[in-house]
PDB file of C-alpha atoms and ligand atoms in Angstrom:
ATOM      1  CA  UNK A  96      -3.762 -28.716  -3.891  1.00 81.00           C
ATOM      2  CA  UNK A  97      -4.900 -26.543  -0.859  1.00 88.00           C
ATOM      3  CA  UNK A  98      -7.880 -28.175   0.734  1.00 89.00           C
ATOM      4  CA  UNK A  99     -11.077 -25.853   1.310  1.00 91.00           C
ATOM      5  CA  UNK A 100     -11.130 -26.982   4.813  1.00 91.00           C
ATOM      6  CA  UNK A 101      -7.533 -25.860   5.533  1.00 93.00           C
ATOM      7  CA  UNK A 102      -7.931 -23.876   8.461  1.00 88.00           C
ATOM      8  CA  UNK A 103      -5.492 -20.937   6.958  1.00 91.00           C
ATOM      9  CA  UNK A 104      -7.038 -21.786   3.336  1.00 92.00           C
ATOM     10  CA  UNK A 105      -7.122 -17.746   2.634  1.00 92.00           C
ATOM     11  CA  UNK A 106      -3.266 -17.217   3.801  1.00 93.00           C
ATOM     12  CA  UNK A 107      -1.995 -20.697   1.750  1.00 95.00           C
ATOM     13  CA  UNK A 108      -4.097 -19.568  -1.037  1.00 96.00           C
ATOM     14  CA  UNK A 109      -2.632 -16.272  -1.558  1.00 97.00           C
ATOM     15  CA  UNK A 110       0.820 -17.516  -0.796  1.00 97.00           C
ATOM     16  CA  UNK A 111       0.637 -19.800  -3.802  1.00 97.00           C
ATOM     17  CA  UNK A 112      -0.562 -16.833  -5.707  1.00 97.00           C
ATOM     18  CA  UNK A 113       2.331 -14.668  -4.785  1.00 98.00           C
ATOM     19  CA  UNK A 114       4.589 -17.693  -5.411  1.00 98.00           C
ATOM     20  CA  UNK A 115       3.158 -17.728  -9.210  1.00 98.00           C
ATOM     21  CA  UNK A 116       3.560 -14.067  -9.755  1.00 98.00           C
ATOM     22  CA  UNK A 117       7.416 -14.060  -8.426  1.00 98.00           C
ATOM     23  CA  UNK A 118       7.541 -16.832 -10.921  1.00 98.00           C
ATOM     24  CA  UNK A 119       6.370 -14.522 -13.821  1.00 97.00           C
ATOM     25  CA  UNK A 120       8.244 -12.002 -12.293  1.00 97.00           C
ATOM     26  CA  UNK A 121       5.966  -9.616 -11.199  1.00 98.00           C
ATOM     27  CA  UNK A 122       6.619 -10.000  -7.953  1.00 98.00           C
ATOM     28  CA  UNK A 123      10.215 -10.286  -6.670  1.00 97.00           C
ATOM     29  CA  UNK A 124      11.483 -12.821  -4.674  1.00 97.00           C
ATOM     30  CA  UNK A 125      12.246 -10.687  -1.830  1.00 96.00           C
ATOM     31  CA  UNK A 126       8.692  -9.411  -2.421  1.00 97.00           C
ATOM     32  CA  UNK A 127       7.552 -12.692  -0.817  1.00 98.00           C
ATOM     33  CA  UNK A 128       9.907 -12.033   2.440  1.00 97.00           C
ATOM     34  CA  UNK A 129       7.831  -8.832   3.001  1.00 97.00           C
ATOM     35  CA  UNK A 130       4.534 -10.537   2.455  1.00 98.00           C
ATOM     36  CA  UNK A 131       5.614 -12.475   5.554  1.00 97.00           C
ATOM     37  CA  UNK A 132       6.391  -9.662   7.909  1.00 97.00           C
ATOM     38  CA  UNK A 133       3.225  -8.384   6.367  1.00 97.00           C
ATOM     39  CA  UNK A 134       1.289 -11.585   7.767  1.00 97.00           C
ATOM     40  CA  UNK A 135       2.666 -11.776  10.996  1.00 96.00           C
ATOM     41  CA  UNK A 136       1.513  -8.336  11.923  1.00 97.00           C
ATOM     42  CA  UNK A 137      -1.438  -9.199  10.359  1.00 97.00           C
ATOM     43  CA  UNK A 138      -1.754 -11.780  12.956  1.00 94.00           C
ATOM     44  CA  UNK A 139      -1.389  -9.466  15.730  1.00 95.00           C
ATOM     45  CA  UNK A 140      -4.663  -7.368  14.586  1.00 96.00           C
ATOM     46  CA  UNK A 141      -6.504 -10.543  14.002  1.00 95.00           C
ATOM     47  CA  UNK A 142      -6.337 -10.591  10.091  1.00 96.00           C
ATOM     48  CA  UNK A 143      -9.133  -7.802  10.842  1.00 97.00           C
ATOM     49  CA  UNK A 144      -9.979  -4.076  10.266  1.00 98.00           C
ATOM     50  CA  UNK A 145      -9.620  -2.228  13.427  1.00 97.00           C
ATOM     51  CA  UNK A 146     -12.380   0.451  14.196  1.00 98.00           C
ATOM     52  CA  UNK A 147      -8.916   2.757  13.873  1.00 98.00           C
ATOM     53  CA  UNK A 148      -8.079   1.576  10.757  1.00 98.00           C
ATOM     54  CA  UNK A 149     -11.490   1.954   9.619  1.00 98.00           C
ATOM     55  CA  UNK A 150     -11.106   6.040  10.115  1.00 98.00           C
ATOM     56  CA  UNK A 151      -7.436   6.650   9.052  1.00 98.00           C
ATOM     57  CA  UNK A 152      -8.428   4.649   5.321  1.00 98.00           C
ATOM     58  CA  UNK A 153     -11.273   7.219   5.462  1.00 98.00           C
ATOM     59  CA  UNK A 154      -8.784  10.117   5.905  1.00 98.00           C
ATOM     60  CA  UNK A 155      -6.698   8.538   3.327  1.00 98.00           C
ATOM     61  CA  UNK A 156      -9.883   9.250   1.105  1.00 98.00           C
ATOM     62  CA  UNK A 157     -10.234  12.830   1.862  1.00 98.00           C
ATOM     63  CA  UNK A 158      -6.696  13.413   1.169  1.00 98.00           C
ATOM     64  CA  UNK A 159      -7.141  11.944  -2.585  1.00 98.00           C
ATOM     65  CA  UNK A 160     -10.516  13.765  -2.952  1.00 98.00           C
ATOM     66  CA  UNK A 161      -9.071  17.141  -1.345  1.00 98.00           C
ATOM     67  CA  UNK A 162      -5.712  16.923  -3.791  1.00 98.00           C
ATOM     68  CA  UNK A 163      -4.836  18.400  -6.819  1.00 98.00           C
ATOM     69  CA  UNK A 164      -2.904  15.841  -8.268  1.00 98.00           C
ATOM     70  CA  UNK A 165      -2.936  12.631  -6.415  1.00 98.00           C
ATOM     71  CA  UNK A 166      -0.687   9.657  -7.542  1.00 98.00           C
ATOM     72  CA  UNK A 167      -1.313   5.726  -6.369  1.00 98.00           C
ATOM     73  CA  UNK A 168       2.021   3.960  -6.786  1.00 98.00           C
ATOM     74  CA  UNK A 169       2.252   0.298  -7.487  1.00 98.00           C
ATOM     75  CA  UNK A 170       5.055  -2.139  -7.073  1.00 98.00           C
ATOM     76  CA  UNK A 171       5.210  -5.638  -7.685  1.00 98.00           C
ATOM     77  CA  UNK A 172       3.007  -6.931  -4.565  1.00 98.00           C
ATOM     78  CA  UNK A 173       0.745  -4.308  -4.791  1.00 98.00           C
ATOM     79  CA  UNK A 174      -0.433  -5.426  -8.363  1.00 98.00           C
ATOM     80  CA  UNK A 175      -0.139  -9.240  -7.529  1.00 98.00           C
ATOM     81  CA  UNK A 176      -2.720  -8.841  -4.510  1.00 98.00           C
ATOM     82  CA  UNK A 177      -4.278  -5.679  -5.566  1.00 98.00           C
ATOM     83  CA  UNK A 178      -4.666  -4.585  -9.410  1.00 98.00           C
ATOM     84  CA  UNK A 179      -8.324  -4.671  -9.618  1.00 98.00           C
ATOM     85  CA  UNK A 180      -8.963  -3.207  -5.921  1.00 98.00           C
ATOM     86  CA  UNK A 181      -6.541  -0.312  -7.281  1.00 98.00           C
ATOM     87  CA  UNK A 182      -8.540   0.319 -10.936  1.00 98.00           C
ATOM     88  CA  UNK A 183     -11.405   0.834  -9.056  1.00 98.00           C
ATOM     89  CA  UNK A 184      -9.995   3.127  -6.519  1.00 98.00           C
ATOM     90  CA  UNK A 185      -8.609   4.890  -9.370  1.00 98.00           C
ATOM     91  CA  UNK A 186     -12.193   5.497 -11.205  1.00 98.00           C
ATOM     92  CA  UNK A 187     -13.464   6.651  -7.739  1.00 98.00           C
ATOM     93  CA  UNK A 188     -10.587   9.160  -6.722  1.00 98.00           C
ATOM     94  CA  UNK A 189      -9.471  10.118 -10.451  1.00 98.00           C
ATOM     95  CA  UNK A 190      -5.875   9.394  -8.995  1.00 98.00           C
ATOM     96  CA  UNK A 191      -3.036   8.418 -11.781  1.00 98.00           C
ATOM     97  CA  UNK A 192      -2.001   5.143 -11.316  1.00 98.00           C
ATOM     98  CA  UNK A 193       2.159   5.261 -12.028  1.00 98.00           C
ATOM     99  CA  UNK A 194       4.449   2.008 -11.548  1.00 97.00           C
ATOM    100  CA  UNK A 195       7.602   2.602  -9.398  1.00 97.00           C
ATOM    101  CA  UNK A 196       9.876  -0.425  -8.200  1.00 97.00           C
ATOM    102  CA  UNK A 197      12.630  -0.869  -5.696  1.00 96.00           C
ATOM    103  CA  UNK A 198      14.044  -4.150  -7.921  1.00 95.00           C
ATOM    104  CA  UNK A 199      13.192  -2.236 -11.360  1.00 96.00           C
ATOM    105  CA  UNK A 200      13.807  -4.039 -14.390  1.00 96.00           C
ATOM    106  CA  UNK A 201      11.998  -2.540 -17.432  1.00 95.00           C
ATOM    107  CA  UNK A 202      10.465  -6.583 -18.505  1.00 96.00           C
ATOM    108  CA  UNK A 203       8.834  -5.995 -14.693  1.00 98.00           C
ATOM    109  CA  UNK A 204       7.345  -1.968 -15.499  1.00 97.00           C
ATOM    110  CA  UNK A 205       5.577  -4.051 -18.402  1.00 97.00           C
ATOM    111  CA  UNK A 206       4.532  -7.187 -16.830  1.00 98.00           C
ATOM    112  CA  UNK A 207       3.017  -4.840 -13.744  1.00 98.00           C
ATOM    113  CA  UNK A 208       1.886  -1.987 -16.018  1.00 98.00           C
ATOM    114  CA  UNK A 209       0.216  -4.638 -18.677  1.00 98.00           C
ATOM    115  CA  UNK A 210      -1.307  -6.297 -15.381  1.00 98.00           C
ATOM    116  CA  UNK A 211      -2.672  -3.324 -14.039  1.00 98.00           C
ATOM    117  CA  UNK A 212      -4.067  -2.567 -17.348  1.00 98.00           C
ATOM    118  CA  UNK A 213      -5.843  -5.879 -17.781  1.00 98.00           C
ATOM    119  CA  UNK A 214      -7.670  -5.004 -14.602  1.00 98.00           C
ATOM    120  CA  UNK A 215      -9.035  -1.808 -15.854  1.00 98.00           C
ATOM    121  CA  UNK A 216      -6.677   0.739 -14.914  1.00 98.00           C
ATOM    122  CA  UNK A 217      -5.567   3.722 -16.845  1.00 98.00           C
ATOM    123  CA  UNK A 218      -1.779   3.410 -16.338  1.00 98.00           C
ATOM    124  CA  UNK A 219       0.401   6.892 -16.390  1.00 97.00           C
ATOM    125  CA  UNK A 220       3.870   5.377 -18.238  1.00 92.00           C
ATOM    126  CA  UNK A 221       5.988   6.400 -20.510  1.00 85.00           C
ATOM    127  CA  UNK A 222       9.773   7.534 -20.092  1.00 89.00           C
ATOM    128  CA  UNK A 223      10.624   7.615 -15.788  1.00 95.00           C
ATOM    129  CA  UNK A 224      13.155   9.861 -15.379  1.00 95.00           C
ATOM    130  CA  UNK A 225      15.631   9.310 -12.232  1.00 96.00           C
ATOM    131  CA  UNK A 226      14.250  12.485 -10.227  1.00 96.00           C
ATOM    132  CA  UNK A 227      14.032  11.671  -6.641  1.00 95.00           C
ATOM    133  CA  UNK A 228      16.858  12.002  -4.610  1.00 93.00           C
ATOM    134  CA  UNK A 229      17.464   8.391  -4.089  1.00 94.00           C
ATOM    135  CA  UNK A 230      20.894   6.196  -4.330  1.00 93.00           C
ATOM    136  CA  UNK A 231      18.313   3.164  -5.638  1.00 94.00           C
ATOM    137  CA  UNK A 232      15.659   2.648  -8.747  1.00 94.00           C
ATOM    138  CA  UNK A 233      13.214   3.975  -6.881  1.00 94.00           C
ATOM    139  CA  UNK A 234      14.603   7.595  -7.764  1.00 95.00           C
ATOM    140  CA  UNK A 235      13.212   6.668 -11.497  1.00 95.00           C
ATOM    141  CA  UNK A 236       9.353   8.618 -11.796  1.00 96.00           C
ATOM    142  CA  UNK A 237       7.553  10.652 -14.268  1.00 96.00           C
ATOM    143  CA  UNK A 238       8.052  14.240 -14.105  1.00 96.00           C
ATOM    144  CA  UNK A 239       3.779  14.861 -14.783  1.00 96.00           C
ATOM    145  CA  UNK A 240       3.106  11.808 -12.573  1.00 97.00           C
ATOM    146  CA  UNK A 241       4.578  11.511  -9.187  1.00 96.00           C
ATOM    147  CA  UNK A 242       6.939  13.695  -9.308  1.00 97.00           C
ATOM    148  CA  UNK A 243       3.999  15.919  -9.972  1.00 97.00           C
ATOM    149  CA  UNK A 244       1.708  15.029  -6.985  1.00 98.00           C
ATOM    150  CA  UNK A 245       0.890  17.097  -4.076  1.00 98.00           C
ATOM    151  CA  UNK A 246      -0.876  13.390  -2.420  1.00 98.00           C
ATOM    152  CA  UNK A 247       1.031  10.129  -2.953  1.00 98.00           C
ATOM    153  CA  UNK A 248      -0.169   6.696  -1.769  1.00 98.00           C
ATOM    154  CA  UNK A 249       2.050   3.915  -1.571  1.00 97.00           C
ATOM    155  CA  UNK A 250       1.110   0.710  -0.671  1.00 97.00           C
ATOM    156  CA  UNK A 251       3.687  -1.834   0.832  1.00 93.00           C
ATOM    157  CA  UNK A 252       6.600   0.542   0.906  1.00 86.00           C
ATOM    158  CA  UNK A 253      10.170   0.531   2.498  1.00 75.00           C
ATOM    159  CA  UNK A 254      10.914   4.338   4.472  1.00 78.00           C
ATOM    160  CA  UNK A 255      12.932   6.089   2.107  1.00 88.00           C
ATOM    161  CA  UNK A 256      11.441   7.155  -0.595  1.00 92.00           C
ATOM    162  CA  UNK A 257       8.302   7.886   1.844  1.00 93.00           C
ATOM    163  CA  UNK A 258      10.295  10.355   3.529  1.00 93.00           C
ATOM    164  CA  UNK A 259      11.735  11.750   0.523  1.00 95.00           C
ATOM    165  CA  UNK A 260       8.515  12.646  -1.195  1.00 96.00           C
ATOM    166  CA  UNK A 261       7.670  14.007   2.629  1.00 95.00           C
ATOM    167  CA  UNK A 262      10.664  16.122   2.393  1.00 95.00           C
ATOM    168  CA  UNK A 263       9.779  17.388  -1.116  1.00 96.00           C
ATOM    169  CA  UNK A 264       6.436  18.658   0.725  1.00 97.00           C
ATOM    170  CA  UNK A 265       3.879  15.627  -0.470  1.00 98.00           C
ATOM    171  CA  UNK A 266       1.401  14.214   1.529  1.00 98.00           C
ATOM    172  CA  UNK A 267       2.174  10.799   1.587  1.00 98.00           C
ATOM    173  CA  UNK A 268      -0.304   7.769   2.649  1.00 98.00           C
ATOM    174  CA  UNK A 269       1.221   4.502   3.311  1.00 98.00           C
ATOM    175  CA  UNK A 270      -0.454   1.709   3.856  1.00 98.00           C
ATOM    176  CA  UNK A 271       1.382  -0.714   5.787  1.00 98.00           C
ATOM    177  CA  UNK A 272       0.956  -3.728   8.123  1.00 98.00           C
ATOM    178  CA  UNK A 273       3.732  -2.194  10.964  1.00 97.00           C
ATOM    179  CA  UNK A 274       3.029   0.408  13.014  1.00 97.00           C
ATOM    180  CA  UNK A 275       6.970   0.486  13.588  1.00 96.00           C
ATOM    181  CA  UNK A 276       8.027   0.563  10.029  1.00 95.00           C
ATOM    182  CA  UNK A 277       9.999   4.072   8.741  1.00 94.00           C
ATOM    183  CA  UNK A 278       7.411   3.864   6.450  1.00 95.00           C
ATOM    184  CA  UNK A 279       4.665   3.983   8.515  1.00 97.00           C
ATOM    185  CA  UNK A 280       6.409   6.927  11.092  1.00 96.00           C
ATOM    186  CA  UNK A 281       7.270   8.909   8.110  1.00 95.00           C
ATOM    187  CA  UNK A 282       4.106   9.230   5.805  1.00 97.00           C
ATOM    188  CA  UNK A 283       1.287  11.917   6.417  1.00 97.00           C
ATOM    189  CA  UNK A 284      -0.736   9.041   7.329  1.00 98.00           C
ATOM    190  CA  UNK A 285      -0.545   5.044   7.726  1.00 98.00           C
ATOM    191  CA  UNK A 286      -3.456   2.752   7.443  1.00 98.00           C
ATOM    192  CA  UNK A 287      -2.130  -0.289   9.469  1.00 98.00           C
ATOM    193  CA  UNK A 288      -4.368  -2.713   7.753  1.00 98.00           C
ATOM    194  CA  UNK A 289      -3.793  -5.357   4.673  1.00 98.00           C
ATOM    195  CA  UNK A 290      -3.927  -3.969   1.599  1.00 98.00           C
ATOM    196  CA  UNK A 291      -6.823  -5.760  -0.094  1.00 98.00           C
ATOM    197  CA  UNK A 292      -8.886  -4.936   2.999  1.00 98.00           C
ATOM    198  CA  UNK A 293      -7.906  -1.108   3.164  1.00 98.00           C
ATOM    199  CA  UNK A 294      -8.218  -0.291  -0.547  1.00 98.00           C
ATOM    200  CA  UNK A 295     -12.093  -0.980  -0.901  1.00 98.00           C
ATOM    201  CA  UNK A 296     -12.500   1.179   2.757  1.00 98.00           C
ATOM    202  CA  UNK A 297     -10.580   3.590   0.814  1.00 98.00           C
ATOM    203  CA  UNK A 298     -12.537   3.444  -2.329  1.00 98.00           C
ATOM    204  CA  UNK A 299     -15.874   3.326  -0.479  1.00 98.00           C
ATOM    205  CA  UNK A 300     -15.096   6.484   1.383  1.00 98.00           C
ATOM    206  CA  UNK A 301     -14.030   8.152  -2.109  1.00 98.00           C
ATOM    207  CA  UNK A 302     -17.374   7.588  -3.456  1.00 98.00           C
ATOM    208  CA  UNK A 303     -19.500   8.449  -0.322  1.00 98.00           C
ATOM    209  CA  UNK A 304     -17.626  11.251   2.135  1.00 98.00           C
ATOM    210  CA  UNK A 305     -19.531  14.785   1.328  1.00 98.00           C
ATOM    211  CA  UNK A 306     -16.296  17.869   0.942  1.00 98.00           C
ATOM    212  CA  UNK A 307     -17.358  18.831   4.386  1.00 98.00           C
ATOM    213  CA  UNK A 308     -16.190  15.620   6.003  1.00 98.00           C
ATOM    214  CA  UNK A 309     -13.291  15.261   4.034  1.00 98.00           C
ATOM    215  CA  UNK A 310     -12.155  18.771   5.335  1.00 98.00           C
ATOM    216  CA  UNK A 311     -12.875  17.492   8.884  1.00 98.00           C
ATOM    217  CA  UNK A 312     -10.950  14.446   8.502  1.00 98.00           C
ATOM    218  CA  UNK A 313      -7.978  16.106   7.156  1.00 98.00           C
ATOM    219  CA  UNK A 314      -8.512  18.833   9.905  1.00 98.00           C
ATOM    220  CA  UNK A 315      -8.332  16.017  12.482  1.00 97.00           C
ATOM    221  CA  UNK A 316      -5.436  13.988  10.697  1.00 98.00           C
ATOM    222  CA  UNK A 317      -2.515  12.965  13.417  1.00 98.00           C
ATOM    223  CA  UNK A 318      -0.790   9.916  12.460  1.00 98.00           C
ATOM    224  CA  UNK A 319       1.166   9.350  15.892  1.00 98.00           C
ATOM    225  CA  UNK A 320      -2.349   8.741  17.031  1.00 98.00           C
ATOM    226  CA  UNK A 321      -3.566   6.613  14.613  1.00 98.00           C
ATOM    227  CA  UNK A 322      -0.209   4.396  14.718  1.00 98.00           C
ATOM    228  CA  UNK A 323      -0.643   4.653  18.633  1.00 98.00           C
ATOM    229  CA  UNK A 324      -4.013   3.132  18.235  1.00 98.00           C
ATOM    230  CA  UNK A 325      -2.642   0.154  15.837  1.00 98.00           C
ATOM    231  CA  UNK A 326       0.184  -0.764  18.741  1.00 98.00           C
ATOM    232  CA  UNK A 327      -2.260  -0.725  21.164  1.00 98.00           C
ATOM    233  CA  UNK A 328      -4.379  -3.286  19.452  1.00 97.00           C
ATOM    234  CA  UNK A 329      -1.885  -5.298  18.870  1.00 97.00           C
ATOM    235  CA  UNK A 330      -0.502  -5.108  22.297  1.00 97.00           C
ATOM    236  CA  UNK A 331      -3.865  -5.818  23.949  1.00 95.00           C
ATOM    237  CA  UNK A 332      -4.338  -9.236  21.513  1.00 94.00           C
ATOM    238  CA  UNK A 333      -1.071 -10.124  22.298  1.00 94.00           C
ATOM    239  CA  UNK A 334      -1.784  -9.694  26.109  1.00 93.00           C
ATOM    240  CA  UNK A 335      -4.846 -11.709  25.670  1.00 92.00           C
ATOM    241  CA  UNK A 336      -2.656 -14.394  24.019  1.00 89.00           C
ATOM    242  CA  UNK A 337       0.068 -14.395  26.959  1.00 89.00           C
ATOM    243  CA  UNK A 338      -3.069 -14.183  29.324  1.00 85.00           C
TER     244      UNK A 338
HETATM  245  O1  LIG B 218       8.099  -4.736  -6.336  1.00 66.20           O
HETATM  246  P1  LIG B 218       9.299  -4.011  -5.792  1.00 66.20           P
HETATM  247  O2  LIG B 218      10.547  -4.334  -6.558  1.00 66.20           O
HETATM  248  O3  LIG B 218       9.110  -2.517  -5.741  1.00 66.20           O
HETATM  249  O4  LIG B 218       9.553  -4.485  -4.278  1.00 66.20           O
HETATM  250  C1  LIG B 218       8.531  -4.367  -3.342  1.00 66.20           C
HETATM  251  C2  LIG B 218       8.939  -4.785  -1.907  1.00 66.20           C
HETATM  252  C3  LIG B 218       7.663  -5.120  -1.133  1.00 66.20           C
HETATM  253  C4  LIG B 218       9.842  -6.000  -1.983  1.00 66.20           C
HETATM  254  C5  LIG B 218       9.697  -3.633  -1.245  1.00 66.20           C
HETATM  255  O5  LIG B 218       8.878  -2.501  -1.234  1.00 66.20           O
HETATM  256  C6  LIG B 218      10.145  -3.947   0.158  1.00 66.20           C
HETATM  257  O6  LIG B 218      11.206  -4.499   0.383  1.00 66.20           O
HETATM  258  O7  LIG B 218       9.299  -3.606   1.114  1.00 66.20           O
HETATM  259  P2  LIG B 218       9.610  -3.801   2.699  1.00 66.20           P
HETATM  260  O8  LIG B 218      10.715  -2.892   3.108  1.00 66.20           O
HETATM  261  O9  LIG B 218       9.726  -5.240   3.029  1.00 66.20           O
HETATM  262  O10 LIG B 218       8.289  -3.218   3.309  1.00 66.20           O
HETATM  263  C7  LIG B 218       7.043  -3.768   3.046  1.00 66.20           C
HETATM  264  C8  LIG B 218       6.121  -3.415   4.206  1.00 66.20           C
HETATM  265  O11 LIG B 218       4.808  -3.782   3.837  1.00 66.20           O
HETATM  266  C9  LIG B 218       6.445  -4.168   5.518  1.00 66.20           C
HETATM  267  O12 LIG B 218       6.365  -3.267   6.607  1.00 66.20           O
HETATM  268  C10 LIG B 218       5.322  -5.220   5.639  1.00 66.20           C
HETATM  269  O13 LIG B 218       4.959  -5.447   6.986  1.00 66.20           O
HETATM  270  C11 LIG B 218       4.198  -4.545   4.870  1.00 66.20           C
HETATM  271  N1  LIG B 218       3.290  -5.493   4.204  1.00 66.20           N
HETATM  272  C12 LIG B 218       3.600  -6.691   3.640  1.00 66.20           C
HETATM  273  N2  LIG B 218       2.517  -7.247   3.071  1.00 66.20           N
HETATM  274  C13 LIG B 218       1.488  -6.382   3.264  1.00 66.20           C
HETATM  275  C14 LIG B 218       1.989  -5.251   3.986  1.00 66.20           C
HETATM  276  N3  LIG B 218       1.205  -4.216   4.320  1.00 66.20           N
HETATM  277  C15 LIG B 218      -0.098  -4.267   3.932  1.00 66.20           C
HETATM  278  N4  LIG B 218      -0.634  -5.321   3.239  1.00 66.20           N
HETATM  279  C16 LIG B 218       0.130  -6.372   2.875  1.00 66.20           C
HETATM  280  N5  LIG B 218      -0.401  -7.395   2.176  1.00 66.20           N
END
């Protein structure tokens, strides 16, 4: 239905296939609201990786290859867009890969879980207990899996459960469109970029950072700069626009 020649063939294209997967109900419907603040941030960087983005997914690396027990959390969007990009950053970080949902139903832990699986990921399930601090579903986590973790990345991720896994002394990697979000101020570190871009940066860096530059990069980490850098970028493209 989408022509090839469709100037914003990649965007329509993976609306449609977001708009399937909310219809399976892997995604959820509000899922698809947040793809669309996603995308018009993604606008703003020019549906690009920035050099900065570049570095702080390469620091999100050496945190998974410097932790003990690092945990890559998956909601609905992340497996719709991402569940192969995520098996294979799994194999090249060793991270468990653990489903936790903000709209949890447990026919949706399946659908993602058998989704991921299908990919190629080794999927850490079983009984989630509710063990965060949290009013909402996303309190629900294994007690060996993520409530486990000294490194937790989650992809596409609204604030408060970032800062409570902050608060319960985690280093936390979000990655996450806007540079404003609570998410984004309250992890470790933020790679503003799209997900399918930053996980194979991520997974690249896994396989090919020696231990020494991991320690520098974790050395170096400061995520005011790093979100500093993504505003600016977007500020100077939307200067150039106004221009
Ligand atoms: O599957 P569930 O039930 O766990 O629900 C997942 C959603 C995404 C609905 C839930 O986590 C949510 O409501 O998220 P928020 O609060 O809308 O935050 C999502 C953030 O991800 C926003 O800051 C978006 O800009 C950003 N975002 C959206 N799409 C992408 C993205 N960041 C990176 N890549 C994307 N493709």
């Amino acid at each position: 239905m989408i022509p090839r020649d469709h100037p914003r063939y990649t965007s329509l294209v993976t609306r449609e296939h977001l708009a399937d997967y909310a219809r399976l109900g892997i995604v959820s419907w509000e899922g698809l609201i947040a793809h669309g603040r996603g995308e018009a941030f993604d606008y703003l960087l020019g549906e690009k990786t920035s050099e900065s983005a570049r570095r702080s997914a390469q620091t999100a690396a050496a945190l998974l290859r410097t932790a003990s027990h690092p945990v890559i959390s998956v909601n609905g969007n992340t497996a719709a867009l991402a569940a192969p990009l995520i098996a294979h950053l799994q194999k090249v970080s060793g991270a468990l890969v653990e489903v936790n949902l903000f709209h949890r139903t447990p026919d949706r832990v399946r659908q993602i879980e058998s989704l991921l699986q299908s990919a190629g990921a080794a999927v850490f399930s079983g009984e989630a207990e509710r063990l965060l601090p949290l009013s909402h579903d996303r309190a629900f986590c294994r007690r060996d899996g993520m409530y486990a973790a000294d490194v937790v990345l989650v992809p596409l991720e609204d604030g408060d459960r970032c800062g409570v896994l902050a608060a319960m002394g985690k280093k936390v990697i979000a990655i996450d469109l806007n540079p404003l979000s609570r998410t984004s101020n309250m992890a470790t570190l933020t790679v503003v970029d799209e997900v399918t871009r930053a996980l194979p940066v991520i997974a690249d860096a896994c396989s090919s950072l020696t231990d020494e530059e991991c320690g520098d990069l974790v050395a170096k980490l400061d995520n005011k700069v790093f979100l500093k850098e993504a505003r600016n970028e977007m500020k100077a493209r939307l200067c150039h626009a106004l221009d």
